[in-house]
Amino acid sequence: DAKTTQPTSMDCAEGRAANLPCNHSTISGNEYVYWYRQIHSQGPQYIIHGLKNNETNEMASLIITEDRKSSTLILPHATLRDTAVYYCIVRPPRANSKLTFGKGITLSVRP
Amino acid sequence: NAGVTQTPKFQVLKTGQSMTLQCAQDMNHNSMYWYRQDPGMGLRLIYYSASEGTTDKGEVPNGYNVSRLNKREFSLRLESAAPSQTSVYFCASRPTKTDTQYFGPGTRLTVL
């Protein structure tokens, strides 16, 4: 799987948008970008994924640059419950085995 | 749907004791996984099962065995627990046509 690079931490104010960056400069043409998060003491939770088009669901938006070497996860209106570690993962489709979680980025949402 | 459930939530063992961690999913997923997570580290895959009746080793299988009892259940057994197996264990499942994995709440295991 392609390596990803994320900042260690960031914070944002409650109600504001949280923009979480991820670099994946060695991504291959068929590899998807996935985002998961892990709230303290809970199991990881799937957020969103994409190949090259921007994607949006009820949780977040994913913006992938045209060269696909980086992406941004956007939480449009962050709440205190969004405080978590967010993982950016790149992997080919139909990969049967593990997800490779790096250290992720710790998002702290302040009141 | 309950999703992915794990039992027990917490367990304390003495070195050399054995135990089985249980995992079940009610989403009719074919693939199931066992991970461990240690402080400050990402998740590491212990074993996975692509379908009922098959299991494969992940990156850290030593000291563990698994059983895919049926499509719903995938158990992880520690035959002789060691302090190095103190960790949080997560089970996950995945539907056939996607790469999205759905995780359980975890089992926090301490081996003294």
CSV table of N, CA, C and O in Angstrom, one decimal, chain B residues 11-107:
chain,number,residue,atom,x,y,z
B,11,GLN,N,-10.7,-8.2,30.1
B,11,GLN,CA,-10.3,-9.5,30.7
B,11,GLN,C,-8.9,-9.3,31.3
B,11,GLN,O,-8.0,-8.7,30.7
B,12,VAL,N,-8.7,-9.9,32.4
B,12,VAL,CA,-7.4,-10.0,33.0
B,12,VAL,C,-7.0,-11.5,33.2
B,12,VAL,O,-7.8,-12.3,33.7
B,13,LEU,N,-5.8,-11.8,32.7
B,13,LEU,CA,-5.3,-13.2,32.7
B,13,LEU,C,-4.0,-13.2,33.4
B,13,LEU,O,-3.3,-12.2,33.5
B,14,LYS,N,-3.7,-14.4,34.0
B,14,LYS,CA,-2.3,-14.6,34.5
B,14,LYS,C,-1.5,-15.3,33.3
B,14,LYS,O,-2.1,-16.0,32.5
B,15,THR,N,-0.2,-15.1,33.4
B,15,THR,CA,0.7,-15.7,32.4
B,15,THR,C,0.4,-17.2,32.4
B,15,THR,O,0.4,-17.9,33.4
B,16,GLY,N,0.3,-17.7,31.1
B,16,GLY,CA,0.1,-19.2,31.0
B,16,GLY,C,-1.4,-19.6,30.9
B,16,GLY,O,-1.7,-20.7,30.4
B,17,GLN,N,-2.3,-18.7,31.3
B,17,GLN,CA,-3.7,-19.1,31.2
B,17,GLN,C,-4.2,-19.0,29.7
B,17,GLN,O,-3.5,-18.3,28.9
B,18,SER,N,-5.3,-19.6,29.4
B,18,SER,CA,-5.8,-19.6,28.0
B,18,SER,C,-7.2,-18.9,28.0
B,18,SER,O,-7.8,-18.9,29.1
B,19,MET,N,-7.5,-18.4,26.9
B,19,MET,CA,-8.9,-17.8,26.8
B,19,MET,C,-9.2,-17.6,25.3
B,19,MET,O,-8.3,-17.6,24.4
B,20,THR,N,-10.5,-17.5,25.0
B,20,THR,CA,-11.0,-17.2,23.7
B,20,THR,C,-11.7,-15.9,23.6
B,20,THR,O,-12.6,-15.7,24.4
B,21,LEU,N,-11.4,-15.1,22.7
B,21,LEU,CA,-12.1,-13.8,22.4
B,21,LEU,C,-13.1,-14.1,21.3
B,21,LEU,O,-12.8,-14.7,20.3
B,22,GLN,N,-14.3,-13.7,21.6
B,22,GLN,CA,-15.4,-14.0,20.6
B,22,GLN,C,-15.7,-12.8,19.8
B,22,GLN,O,-15.7,-11.6,20.3
B,23,CYS,N,-16.1,-13.0,18.6
B,23,CYS,CA,-16.5,-11.9,17.6
B,23,CYS,C,-17.7,-12.5,16.8
B,23,CYS,O,-17.6,-13.6,16.3
B,24,ALA,N,-18.7,-11.7,16.6
B,24,ALA,CA,-19.8,-12.0,15.8
B,24,ALA,C,-20.3,-10.8,15.0
B,24,ALA,O,-20.2,-9.7,15.5
B,25,GLN,N,-20.7,-11.1,13.8
B,25,GLN,CA,-21.3,-10.0,13.0
B,25,GLN,C,-22.6,-10.4,12.3
B,25,GLN,O,-22.8,-11.6,12.0
B,26,ASP,N,-23.6,-9.5,12.3
B,26,ASP,CA,-24.9,-9.8,11.7
B,26,ASP,C,-25.1,-9.1,10.4
B,26,ASP,O,-26.3,-8.9,10.0
B,27,MET,N,-24.1,-8.8,9.7
B,27,MET,CA,-24.2,-8.1,8.4
B,27,MET,C,-24.0,-9.0,7.2
B,27,MET,O,-23.9,-8.5,6.1
B,28,ASN,N,-23.9,-10.3,7.4
B,28,ASN,CA,-23.7,-11.3,6.3
B,28,ASN,C,-22.4,-11.0,5.5
B,28,ASN,O,-22.4,-11.3,4.3
B,29,HIS,N,-21.4,-10.5,6.2
B,29,HIS,CA,-20.1,-10.3,5.6
B,29,HIS,C,-19.3,-11.6,5.4
B,29,HIS,O,-19.4,-12.4,6.3
B,30,ASN,N,-18.6,-11.7,4.3
B,30,ASN,CA,-17.8,-12.9,4.1
B,30,ASN,C,-16.5,-12.8,4.9
B,30,ASN,O,-16.0,-13.8,5.4
B,31,SER,N,-15.8,-11.6,4.9
B,31,SER,CA,-14.5,-11.5,5.4
B,31,SER,C,-14.5,-11.0,6.8
B,31,SER,O,-15.3,-10.1,7.2
B,32,MET,N,-13.6,-11.6,7.7
B,32,MET,CA,-13.5,-11.1,9.1
B,32,MET,C,-12.0,-11.0,9.4
B,32,MET,O,-11.2,-11.8,8.9
B,33,TYR,N,-11.7,-10.2,10.4
B,33,TYR,CA,-10.3,-9.9,10.7
B,33,TYR,C,-10.2,-9.8,12.3
B,33,TYR,O,-11.1,-9.3,13.0
B,34,TRP,N,-9.0,-10.1,12.7
B,34,TRP,CA,-8.6,-9.8,14.1
B,34,TRP,C,-7.3,-8.9,14.1
B,34,TRP,O,-6.3,-9.3,13.4
B,35,TYR,N,-7.4,-7.8,14.8
B,35,TYR,CA,-6.3,-6.8,14.9
B,35,TYR,C,-5.9,-6.7,16.4
B,35,TYR,O,-6.8,-6.9,17.3
B,36,ARG,N,-4.7,-6.3,16.7
B,36,ARG,CA,-4.4,-5.8,18.0
B,36,ARG,C,-3.8,-4.4,17.9
B,36,ARG,O,-3.3,-4.0,16.9
B,37,GLN,N,-4.1,-3.6,18.9
B,37,GLN,CA,-3.6,-2.2,19.0
B,37,GLN,C,-2.9,-2.0,20.3
B,37,GLN,O,-3.5,-2.1,21.4
B,38,ASP,N,-1.6,-1.6,20.2
B,38,ASP,CA,-0.8,-1.3,21.4
B,38,ASP,C,-0.7,0.2,21.5
B,38,ASP,O,-0.7,0.9,20.5
B,39,PRO,N,-0.4,0.7,22.7
B,39,PRO,CA,-0.3,2.2,22.9
B,39,PRO,C,0.6,2.9,21.9
B,39,PRO,O,1.7,2.4,21.7
B,40,GLY,N,0.1,3.9,21.3
B,40,GLY,CA,0.9,4.7,20.4
B,40,GLY,C,1.2,4.0,19.0
B,40,GLY,O,2.0,4.6,18.2
B,41,MET,N,0.6,2.9,18.8
B,41,MET,CA,0.8,2.2,17.6
B,41,MET,C,-0.5,2.0,16.8
B,41,MET,O,-1.6,2.1,17.3
B,42,GLY,N,-0.3,1.8,15.5
B,42,GLY,CA,-1.5,1.5,14.7
B,42,GLY,C,-2.0,0.1,14.9
B,42,GLY,O,-1.4,-0.7,15.7
B,43,LEU,N,-3.0,-0.3,14.2
B,43,LEU,CA,-3.5,-1.6,14.3
B,43,LEU,C,-2.6,-2.6,13.5
B,43,LEU,O,-2.2,-2.3,12.4
B,44,ARG,N,-2.4,-3.8,14.1
B,44,ARG,CA,-1.6,-4.8,13.4
B,44,ARG,C,-2.5,-6.0,13.2
B,44,ARG,O,-3.2,-6.5,14.2
B,45,LEU,N,-2.5,-6.6,12.0
B,45,LEU,CA,-3.4,-7.7,11.7
B,45,LEU,C,-2.8,-9.0,12.3
B,45,LEU,O,-1.7,-9.3,12.1
B,46,ILE,N,-3.7,-9.8,13.0
B,46,ILE,CA,-3.2,-11.0,13.6
B,46,ILE,C,-3.6,-12.2,12.6
B,46,ILE,O,-2.7,-12.9,12.2
B,47,TYR,N,-4.9,-12.3,12.3
B,47,TYR,CA,-5.4,-13.3,11.4
B,47,TYR,C,-6.6,-12.7,10.7
B,47,TYR,O,-7.2,-11.8,11.1
B,48,TYR,N,-6.9,-13.3,9.5
B,48,TYR,CA,-8.1,-12.9,8.8
B,48,TYR,C,-8.7,-14.2,8.2
B,48,TYR,O,-8.0,-15.2,8.0
B,49,SER,N,-10.0,-14.0,7.8
B,49,SER,CA,-10.7,-15.1,7.2
B,49,SER,C,-11.5,-14.5,6.0
B,49,SER,O,-12.4,-13.7,6.2
B,50,ALA,N,-11.1,-14.9,4.8
B,50,ALA,CA,-11.7,-14.4,3.6
B,50,ALA,C,-13.2,-14.9,3.4
B,50,ALA,O,-14.0,-14.3,2.8
B,51,SER,N,-13.4,-16.1,4.0
B,51,SER,CA,-14.7,-16.7,3.9
B,51,SER,C,-14.9,-17.8,4.9
B,51,SER,O,-13.9,-18.2,5.5
B,52,GLU,N,-16.1,-18.2,5.1
B,52,GLU,CA,-16.3,-19.3,6.0
B,52,GLU,C,-15.4,-20.5,5.7
B,52,GLU,O,-15.4,-20.9,4.5
B,53,GLY,N,-14.7,-21.1,6.6
B,53,GLY,CA,-13.9,-22.2,6.4
B,53,GLY,C,-12.5,-21.9,6.0
B,53,GLY,O,-11.7,-22.9,5.9
B,54,THR,N,-12.1,-20.7,5.8
B,54,THR,CA,-10.7,-20.3,5.5
B,54,THR,C,-10.2,-19.3,6.5
B,54,THR,O,-10.9,-18.4,7.0
B,55,THR,N,-8.9,-19.5,6.8
B,55,THR,CA,-8.2,-18.5,7.7
B,55,THR,C,-6.8,-18.3,7.2
B,55,THR,O,-6.2,-19.3,6.6
B,56,ASP,N,-6.2,-17.1,7.4
B,56,ASP,CA,-4.9,-16.9,6.9
B,56,ASP,C,-4.2,-16.0,8.0
B,56,ASP,O,-4.8,-15.2,8.7
B,57,LYS,N,-2.9,-16.2,8.1
B,57,LYS,CA,-2.1,-15.4,9.0
B,57,LYS,C,-1.9,-14.0,8.5
B,57,LYS,O,-1.8,-13.7,7.3
B,58,GLY,N,-1.9,-13.1,9.5
B,58,GLY,CA,-1.6,-11.7,9.2
B,58,GLY,C,-0.1,-11.4,9.6
B,58,GLY,O,0.7,-12.3,9.4
B,59,GLU,N,0.2,-10.2,10.1
B,59,GLU,CA,1.6,-9.9,10.4
B,59,GLU,C,2.1,-10.3,11.7
B,59,GLU,O,3.3,-10.4,11.9
B,60,VAL,N,1.2,-10.6,12.7
B,60,VAL,CA,1.6,-10.9,14.0
B,60,VAL,C,0.8,-12.1,14.5
B,60,VAL,O,0.1,-12.1,15.6
B,61,PRO,N,0.9,-13.3,13.9
B,61,PRO,CA,0.0,-14.4,14.3
B,61,PRO,C,0.6,-15.3,15.4
B,61,PRO,O,-0.2,-16.1,16.0
B,62,ASN,N,1.9,-15.1,15.8
B,62,ASN,CA,2.4,-16.0,16.8
B,62,ASN,C,1.8,-15.9,18.1
B,62,ASN,O,1.6,-14.8,18.6
B,63,GLY,N,1.4,-17.1,18.7
B,63,GLY,CA,0.8,-17.1,20.0
B,63,GLY,C,-0.7,-17.1,20.0
B,63,GLY,O,-1.4,-17.1,21.0
B,64,TYR,N,-1.3,-17.1,18.7
B,64,TYR,CA,-2.7,-17.0,18.6
B,64,TYR,C,-3.2,-18.1,17.6
B,64,TYR,O,-2.5,-18.6,16.7
B,65,ASN,N,-4.4,-18.5,17.8
B,65,ASN,CA,-5.1,-19.4,16.9
B,65,ASN,C,-6.5,-18.8,16.6
B,65,ASN,O,-7.0,-18.1,17.5
B,66,VAL,N,-7.1,-19.1,15.5
B,66,VAL,CA,-8.4,-18.6,15.2
B,66,VAL,C,-9.3,-19.7,14.7
B,66,VAL,O,-8.8,-20.8,14.2
B,67,SER,N,-10.6,-19.5,14.8
B,67,SER,CA,-11.6,-20.4,14.3
B,67,SER,C,-12.7,-19.6,13.6
B,67,SER,O,-13.3,-18.7,14.2
B,68,ARG,N,-13.0,-19.9,12.3
B,68,ARG,CA,-14.2,-19.3,11.7
B,68,ARG,C,-15.3,-20.3,11.8
B,68,ARG,O,-15.5,-21.2,11.0
B,69,LEU,N,-16.0,-20.2,12.9
B,69,LEU,CA,-17.0,-21.2,13.3
B,69,LEU,C,-18.1,-21.3,12.2
B,69,LEU,O,-18.7,-22.4,12.0
B,70,ASN,N,-18.5,-20.2,11.7
B,70,ASN,CA,-19.6,-20.1,10.7
B,70,ASN,C,-19.4,-18.7,10.1
B,70,ASN,O,-18.5,-18.0,10.4
B,71,LYS,N,-20.4,-18.3,9.2
B,71,LYS,CA,-20.2,-17.0,8.6
B,71,LYS,C,-20.3,-15.9,9.6
B,71,LYS,O,-19.6,-14.9,9.4
B,72,ARG,N,-21.0,-16.0,10.7
B,72,ARG,CA,-21.2,-14.9,11.6
B,72,ARG,C,-20.0,-14.8,12.6
B,72,ARG,O,-19.7,-13.7,13.0
B,73,GLU,N,-19.4,-15.9,13.0
B,73,GLU,CA,-18.5,-15.9,14.1
B,73,GLU,C,-17.0,-16.2,13.8
B,73,GLU,O,-16.7,-17.1,13.0
B,74,PHE,N,-16.1,-15.4,14.4
B,74,PHE,CA,-14.7,-15.6,14.2
B,74,PHE,C,-14.0,-15.4,15.5
B,74,PHE,O,-14.0,-14.3,16.1
B,75,SER,N,-13.5,-16.5,16.1
B,75,SER,CA,-12.9,-16.4,17.4
B,75,SER,C,-11.4,-16.4,17.4
B,75,SER,O,-10.8,-17.0,16.5
B,76,LEU,N,-10.8,-15.8,18.4
B,76,LEU,CA,-9.4,-15.7,18.6
B,76,LEU,C,-9.0,-16.4,19.9
B,76,LEU,O,-9.5,-16.0,20.9
B,77,ARG,N,-8.1,-17.3,19.8
B,77,ARG,CA,-7.7,-18.0,21.1
B,77,ARG,C,-6.2,-17.8,21.4
B,77,ARG,O,-5.4,-17.9,20.5
B,78,LEU,N,-6.0,-17.5,22.7
B,78,LEU,CA,-4.7,-17.5,23.3
B,78,LEU,C,-4.5,-18.7,24.1
B,78,LEU,O,-5.2,-18.9,25.1
B,79,GLU,N,-3.6,-19.6,23.6
B,79,GLU,CA,-3.4,-20.9,24.3
B,79,GLU,C,-2.7,-20.8,25.6
B,79,GLU,O,-3.0,-21.4,26.6
B,80,SER,N,-1.7,-19.9,25.6
B,80,SER,CA,-0.8,-19.7,26.8
B,80,SER,C,-0.5,-18.2,26.9
B,80,SER,O,0.5,-17.8,26.2
B,81,ALA,N,-1.3,-17.4,27.6
B,81,ALA,CA,-1.1,-16.0,27.5
B,81,ALA,C,0.2,-15.5,28.0
B,81,ALA,O,0.8,-16.1,29.0
B,82,ALA,N,0.8,-14.5,27.4
B,82,ALA,CA,2.0,-13.9,27.8
B,82,ALA,C,1.8,-12.4,28.0
B,82,ALA,O,0.9,-11.8,27.4
B,83,PRO,N,2.6,-11.8,28.9
B,83,PRO,CA,2.5,-10.3,29.1
B,83,PRO,C,2.6,-9.5,27.8
B,83,PRO,O,1.9,-8.4,27.7
B,84,SER,N,3.3,-10.0,26.8
B,84,SER,CA,3.4,-9.3,25.6
B,84,SER,C,2.1,-9.2,24.8
B,84,SER,O,2.0,-8.5,23.8
B,85,GLN,N,1.2,-10.0,25.2
B,85,GLN,CA,-0.1,-10.1,24.5
B,85,GLN,C,-1.1,-9.1,25.2
B,85,GLN,O,-2.3,-9.0,24.8
B,86,THR,N,-0.7,-8.4,26.2
B,86,THR,CA,-1.5,-7.3,26.7
B,86,THR,C,-1.8,-6.3,25.6
B,86,THR,O,-0.8,-5.7,25.1
B,87,SER,N,-3.0,-6.0,25.3
B,87,SER,CA,-3.3,-5.2,24.2
B,87,SER,C,-4.8,-5.0,24.1
B,87,SER,O,-5.6,-5.5,24.9
B,88,VAL,N,-5.3,-4.2,23.2
B,88,VAL,CA,-6.7,-4.0,22.8
B,88,VAL,C,-6.9,-4.8,21.5
B,88,VAL,O,-6.2,-4.5,20.5
B,89,TYR,N,-7.8,-5.7,21.5
B,89,TYR,CA,-8.1,-6.5,20.3
B,89,TYR,C,-9.4,-6.1,19.7
B,89,TYR,O,-10.4,-6.0,20.3
B,90,PHE,N,-9.3,-5.9,18.4
B,90,PHE,CA,-10.4,-5.5,17.6
B,90,PHE,C,-10.7,-6.5,16.5
B,90,PHE,O,-9.8,-7.0,15.8
B,91,CYS,N,-12.0,-6.8,16.4
B,91,CYS,CA,-12.5,-7.7,15.3
B,91,CYS,C,-13.1,-6.8,14.3
B,91,CYS,O,-13.7,-5.7,14.6
B,92,ALA,N,-13.1,-7.1,13.0
B,92,ALA,CA,-13.7,-6.4,11.9
B,92,ALA,C,-14.3,-7.3,10.9
B,92,ALA,O,-13.9,-8.5,10.8
B,93,SER,N,-15.2,-6.8,10.2
B,93,SER,CA,-15.8,-7.6,9.1
B,93,SER,C,-15.9,-6.7,7.8
B,93,SER,O,-15.9,-5.5,7.9
B,94,ARG,N,-16.0,-7.4,6.7
B,94,ARG,CA,-16.0,-6.6,5.4
B,94,ARG,C,-16.9,-7.3,4.4
B,94,ARG,O,-16.8,-8.5,4.2
B,95,PRO,N,-17.8,-6.6,3.8
B,95,PRO,CA,-18.7,-7.2,2.7
B,95,PRO,C,-17.8,-7.5,1.5
B,95,PRO,O,-16.8,-6.9,1.3
B,96,THR,N,-18.3,-8.4,0.7
B,96,THR,CA,-17.5,-8.9,-0.5
B,96,THR,C,-17.2,-7.8,-1.5
B,96,THR,O,-16.1,-7.7,-1.9
B,97,LYS,N,-18.1,-6.9,-1.8
B,97,LYS,CA,-17.9,-6.0,-2.9
B,97,LYS,C,-17.3,-4.7,-2.6
B,97,LYS,O,-17.3,-3.8,-3.4
B,98,THR,N,-16.9,-4.5,-1.3
B,98,THR,CA,-16.3,-3.3,-1.0
B,98,THR,C,-15.0,-3.6,-0.2
B,98,THR,O,-14.8,-4.7,0.2
B,99,ASP,N,-14.2,-2.5,0.0
B,99,ASP,CA,-13.0,-2.7,0.9
B,99,ASP,C,-13.2,-2.0,2.2
B,99,ASP,O,-12.3,-2.0,3.0
B,100,THR,N,-14.4,-1.6,2.6
B,100,THR,CA,-14.7,-1.0,3.8
B,100,THR,C,-14.8,-2.0,4.9
B,100,THR,O,-15.5,-3.0,4.8
B,101,GLN,N,-14.0,-1.8,6.0
B,101,GLN,CA,-14.1,-2.7,7.2
B,101,GLN,C,-14.9,-2.1,8.3
B,101,GLN,O,-14.7,-0.9,8.5
B,102,TYR,N,-15.7,-2.9,9.0
B,102,TYR,CA,-16.5,-2.4,10.1
B,102,TYR,C,-16.0,-3.1,11.4
B,102,TYR,O,-15.9,-4.3,11.4
B,103,PHE,N,-15.7,-2.3,12.3
B,103,PHE,CA,-15.0,-2.7,13.5
B,103,PHE,C,-15.9,-2.9,14.7
B,103,PHE,O,-16.9,-2.2,14.9
B,104,GLY,N,-15.6,-3.8,15.6
B,104,GLY,CA,-16.2,-4.0,16.9
B,104,GLY,C,-15.7,-3.0,17.9
B,104,GLY,O,-14.7,-2.3,17.6
B,105,PRO,N,-16.2,-3.1,19.1
B,105,PRO,CA,-15.8,-2.1,20.1
B,105,PRO,C,-14.5,-2.5,20.8
B,105,PRO,O,-14.0,-1.6,21.6
B,106,GLY,N,-14.0,-3.7,20.6
B,106,GLY,CA,-12.7,-4.0,21.2
B,106,GLY,C,-12.8,-4.8,22.5
B,106,GLY,O,-13.8,-4.7,23.2
B,107,THR,N,-11.8,-5.6,22.7
B,107,THR,CA,-11.6,-6.3,24.0
B,107,THR,C,-10.3,-5.9,24.6
B,107,THR,O,-9.2,-6.0,23.9
